[in-house]
PDB file of C-alpha atoms in Angstrom:
ATOM      1  CA  UNK A1328     -35.544  32.772  11.449  1.00  0.00           C
ATOM      2  CA  UNK A1329     -35.067  32.571  15.215  1.00  0.00           C
ATOM      3  CA  UNK A1330     -37.600  30.339  16.977  1.00  0.00           C
ATOM      4  CA  UNK A1331     -37.807  32.116  20.327  1.00  0.00           C
ATOM      5  CA  UNK A1332     -39.434  35.295  18.953  1.00  0.00           C
ATOM      6  CA  UNK A1333     -41.790  33.182  16.829  1.00  0.00           C
ATOM      7  CA  UNK A1334     -42.906  31.264  19.930  1.00  0.00           C
ATOM      8  CA  UNK A1335     -43.344  34.498  21.880  1.00  0.00           C
ATOM      9  CA  UNK A1336     -45.389  36.123  19.099  1.00  0.00           C
ATOM     10  CA  UNK A1337     -47.685  33.129  18.625  1.00  0.00           C
ATOM     11  CA  UNK A1338     -48.402  32.848  22.343  1.00  0.00           C
ATOM     12  CA  UNK A1339     -48.953  36.599  22.741  1.00  0.00           C
ATOM     13  CA  UNK A1340     -51.320  36.813  19.776  1.00  0.00           C
ATOM     14  CA  UNK A1341     -53.400  33.765  20.702  1.00  0.00           C
ATOM     15  CA  UNK A1342     -53.459  33.989  24.501  1.00  0.00           C
ATOM     16  CA  UNK A1343     -53.050  37.685  25.373  1.00  0.00           C
ATOM     17  CA  UNK A1344     -51.045  36.655  28.428  1.00  0.00           C
ATOM     18  CA  UNK A1345     -50.723  38.787  31.537  1.00  0.00           C
ATOM     19  CA  UNK A1346     -47.300  37.192  31.964  1.00  0.00           C
ATOM     20  CA  UNK A1347     -45.112  35.318  29.473  1.00  0.00           C
ATOM     21  CA  UNK A1348     -41.617  33.887  29.768  1.00  0.00           C
ATOM     22  CA  UNK A1349     -39.983  31.960  26.946  1.00  0.00           C
ATOM     23  CA  UNK A1350     -36.540  30.667  27.853  1.00  0.00           C
ATOM     24  CA  UNK A1351     -34.204  28.920  25.425  1.00  0.00           C
ATOM     25  CA  UNK A1352     -32.556  26.142  27.434  1.00  0.00           C
ATOM     26  CA  UNK A1353     -30.815  24.488  24.507  1.00  0.00           C
ATOM     27  CA  UNK A1354     -27.388  25.392  25.898  1.00  0.00           C
ATOM     28  CA  UNK A1355     -28.096  22.944  28.755  1.00  0.00           C
ATOM     29  CA  UNK A1356     -28.299  20.010  26.328  1.00  0.00           C
ATOM     30  CA  UNK A1357     -26.131  18.147  23.839  1.00  0.00           C
ATOM     31  CA  UNK A1358     -26.748  20.444  20.892  1.00  0.00           C
ATOM     32  CA  UNK A1359     -24.672  22.748  18.754  1.00  0.00           C
ATOM     33  CA  UNK A1360     -23.968  26.236  20.119  1.00  0.00           C
ATOM     34  CA  UNK A1361     -26.735  28.659  19.167  1.00  0.00           C
ATOM     35  CA  UNK A1362     -29.355  25.910  18.862  1.00  0.00           C
ATOM     36  CA  UNK A1363     -33.023  26.535  19.568  1.00  0.00           C
ATOM     37  CA  UNK A1364     -34.297  23.066  20.373  1.00  0.00           C
ATOM     38  CA  UNK A1365     -35.248  23.102  24.074  1.00  0.00           C
ATOM     39  CA  UNK A1366     -37.600  25.723  25.528  1.00  0.00           C
ATOM     40  CA  UNK A1367     -39.249  26.476  28.841  1.00  0.00           C
ATOM     41  CA  UNK A1368     -42.460  28.517  28.797  1.00  0.00           C
ATOM     42  CA  UNK A1369     -44.434  30.157  31.584  1.00  0.00           C
ATOM     43  CA  UNK A1370     -47.696  31.605  30.336  1.00  0.00           C
ATOM     44  CA  UNK A1371     -50.455  33.201  32.413  1.00  0.00           C
ATOM     45  CA  UNK A1372     -53.706  33.808  30.576  1.00  0.00           C
ATOM     46  CA  UNK A1373     -57.408  34.082  31.288  1.00  0.00           C
ATOM     47  CA  UNK A1374     -57.845  31.788  28.273  1.00  0.00           C
ATOM     48  CA  UNK A1375     -56.933  28.987  30.716  1.00  0.00           C
ATOM     49  CA  UNK A1376     -59.873  29.709  33.048  1.00  0.00           C
ATOM     50  CA  UNK A1377     -62.063  26.627  33.360  1.00  0.00           C
ATOM     51  CA  UNK A1378     -59.583  24.423  31.486  1.00  0.00           C
ATOM     52  CA  UNK A1379     -57.796  21.428  32.948  1.00  0.00           C
ATOM     53  CA  UNK A1380     -54.012  21.258  32.922  1.00  0.00           C
ATOM     54  CA  UNK A1381     -54.038  18.870  29.959  1.00  0.00           C
ATOM     55  CA  UNK A1382     -56.407  21.177  28.035  1.00  0.00           C
ATOM     56  CA  UNK A1383     -54.075  24.109  28.656  1.00  0.00           C
ATOM     57  CA  UNK A1384     -51.048  22.150  27.508  1.00  0.00           C
ATOM     58  CA  UNK A1385     -52.873  20.901  24.424  1.00  0.00           C
ATOM     59  CA  UNK A1386     -53.801  24.484  23.595  1.00  0.00           C
ATOM     60  CA  UNK A1387     -50.176  25.631  23.798  1.00  0.00           C
ATOM     61  CA  UNK A1388     -48.941  22.564  21.896  1.00  0.00           C
ATOM     62  CA  UNK A1389     -51.526  23.246  19.191  1.00  0.00           C
ATOM     63  CA  UNK A1390     -50.430  26.864  18.868  1.00  0.00           C
ATOM     64  CA  UNK A1391     -46.814  25.728  18.494  1.00  0.00           C
ATOM     65  CA  UNK A1392     -47.469  22.595  16.415  1.00  0.00           C
ATOM     66  CA  UNK A1393     -45.404  23.854  13.489  1.00  0.00           C
ATOM     67  CA  UNK A1394     -42.394  24.551  15.719  1.00  0.00           C
ATOM     68  CA  UNK A1395     -42.776  21.223  17.533  1.00  0.00           C
ATOM     69  CA  UNK A1396     -42.870  19.415  14.184  1.00  0.00           C
ATOM     70  CA  UNK A1397     -39.719  21.257  13.125  1.00  0.00           C
ATOM     71  CA  UNK A1398     -36.771  22.367  15.207  1.00  0.00           C
ATOM     72  CA  UNK A1399     -38.170  22.283  18.745  1.00  0.00           C
ATOM     73  CA  UNK A1400     -37.236  19.005  20.410  1.00  0.00           C
ATOM     74  CA  UNK A1401     -38.538  19.740  23.918  1.00  0.00           C
ATOM     75  CA  UNK A1402     -41.066  22.165  25.358  1.00  0.00           C
ATOM     76  CA  UNK A1403     -41.588  22.384  29.104  1.00  0.00           C
ATOM     77  CA  UNK A1404     -44.424  24.602  30.234  1.00  0.00           C
ATOM     78  CA  UNK A1405     -46.303  26.049  33.156  1.00  0.00           C
ATOM     79  CA  UNK A1406     -49.780  27.249  32.225  1.00  0.00           C
ATOM     80  CA  UNK A1407     -51.546  29.333  34.860  1.00  0.00           C
ATOM     81  CA  UNK A1408     -54.704  31.363  35.196  1.00  0.00           C
ATOM     82  CA  UNK A1409     -54.329  34.941  36.449  1.00  0.00           C
ATOM     83  CA  UNK A1410     -55.821  33.852  39.798  1.00  0.00           C
ATOM     84  CA  UNK A1411     -53.228  31.084  40.128  1.00  0.00           C
ATOM     85  CA  UNK A1412     -50.481  33.544  39.219  1.00  0.00           C
ATOM     86  CA  UNK A1413     -51.656  36.020  41.859  1.00  0.00           C
ATOM     87  CA  UNK A1414     -51.942  33.251  44.478  1.00  0.00           C
ATOM     88  CA  UNK A1415     -48.343  32.233  43.730  1.00  0.00           C
ATOM     89  CA  UNK A1416     -47.107  35.732  44.489  1.00  0.00           C
ATOM     90  CA  UNK A1417     -46.416  36.172  40.763  1.00  0.00           C
ATOM     91  CA  UNK A1418     -43.521  33.781  40.796  1.00  0.00           C
ATOM     92  CA  UNK A1419     -43.104  30.048  40.548  1.00  0.00           C
ATOM     93  CA  UNK A1420     -40.241  27.651  41.034  1.00  0.00           C
ATOM     94  CA  UNK A1421     -39.592  26.300  37.577  1.00  0.00           C
ATOM     95  CA  UNK A1422     -36.016  25.100  37.779  1.00  0.00           C
ATOM     96  CA  UNK A1423     -34.995  22.785  34.981  1.00  0.00           C
ATOM     97  CA  UNK A1424     -32.958  19.682  35.740  1.00  0.00           C
ATOM     98  CA  UNK A1425     -29.543  19.160  34.236  1.00  0.00           C
ATOM     99  CA  UNK A1426     -29.340  17.196  31.009  1.00  0.00           C
ATOM    100  CA  UNK A1427     -28.602  13.522  31.613  1.00  0.00           C
ATOM    101  CA  UNK A1428     -28.363  12.357  28.015  1.00  0.00           C
ATOM    102  CA  UNK A1429     -25.979  12.663  25.130  1.00  0.00           C
ATOM    103  CA  UNK A1430     -22.408  13.769  25.541  1.00  0.00           C
ATOM    104  CA  UNK A1431     -23.102  16.414  28.202  1.00  0.00           C
ATOM    105  CA  UNK A1432     -22.538  13.997  31.070  1.00  0.00           C
ATOM    106  CA  UNK A1433     -19.650  12.104  29.488  1.00  0.00           C
ATOM    107  CA  UNK A1434     -21.424   8.777  29.752  1.00  0.00           C
ATOM    108  CA  UNK A1435     -21.783   6.464  26.810  1.00  0.00           C
ATOM    109  CA  UNK A1436     -25.271   5.468  25.813  1.00  0.00           C
ATOM    110  CA  UNK A1437     -26.087   1.789  26.165  1.00  0.00           C
ATOM    111  CA  UNK A1438     -26.157  -0.155  22.938  1.00  0.00           C
ATOM    112  CA  UNK A1439     -29.333  -1.857  21.913  1.00  0.00           C
ATOM    113  CA  UNK A1440     -29.387  -4.814  19.833  1.00  0.00           C
TER     114      UNK A1440
END
C-alpha cells in the first residue's frame, strides 16, 4: 500500500484541514527509486487553535505514529491555524534543503570506531 494516500487520509479524517499538502520528497535522498520514506506536510486546521507548535506537531506525529514506526524515516511539517494561513496570504516558503548524507553527495561517511 502506498504511504502518501494513507498519510493524506489520516490527516483529513482527524483534522478536517482547510488546506493540506503531502509531498513525497524521498527522491531527494539516498533511497531506492519509488521509495516513500521522506515526506513534507503542510496542514492548516482549526484543530490547532490554542495549541503551541510542539502540541500541533505531537498531534500530527501521534496521528501518523504507525507510519513513523514503519517506512517513514523523516517527516517535516508546517502546522498552521486558519488565521495564520490567511495572514500568510495562503502560501508559505517551505523549501527543503538538499540531502547531505548517504551517497547522494558522493562523500564517504566518516568511520567511527
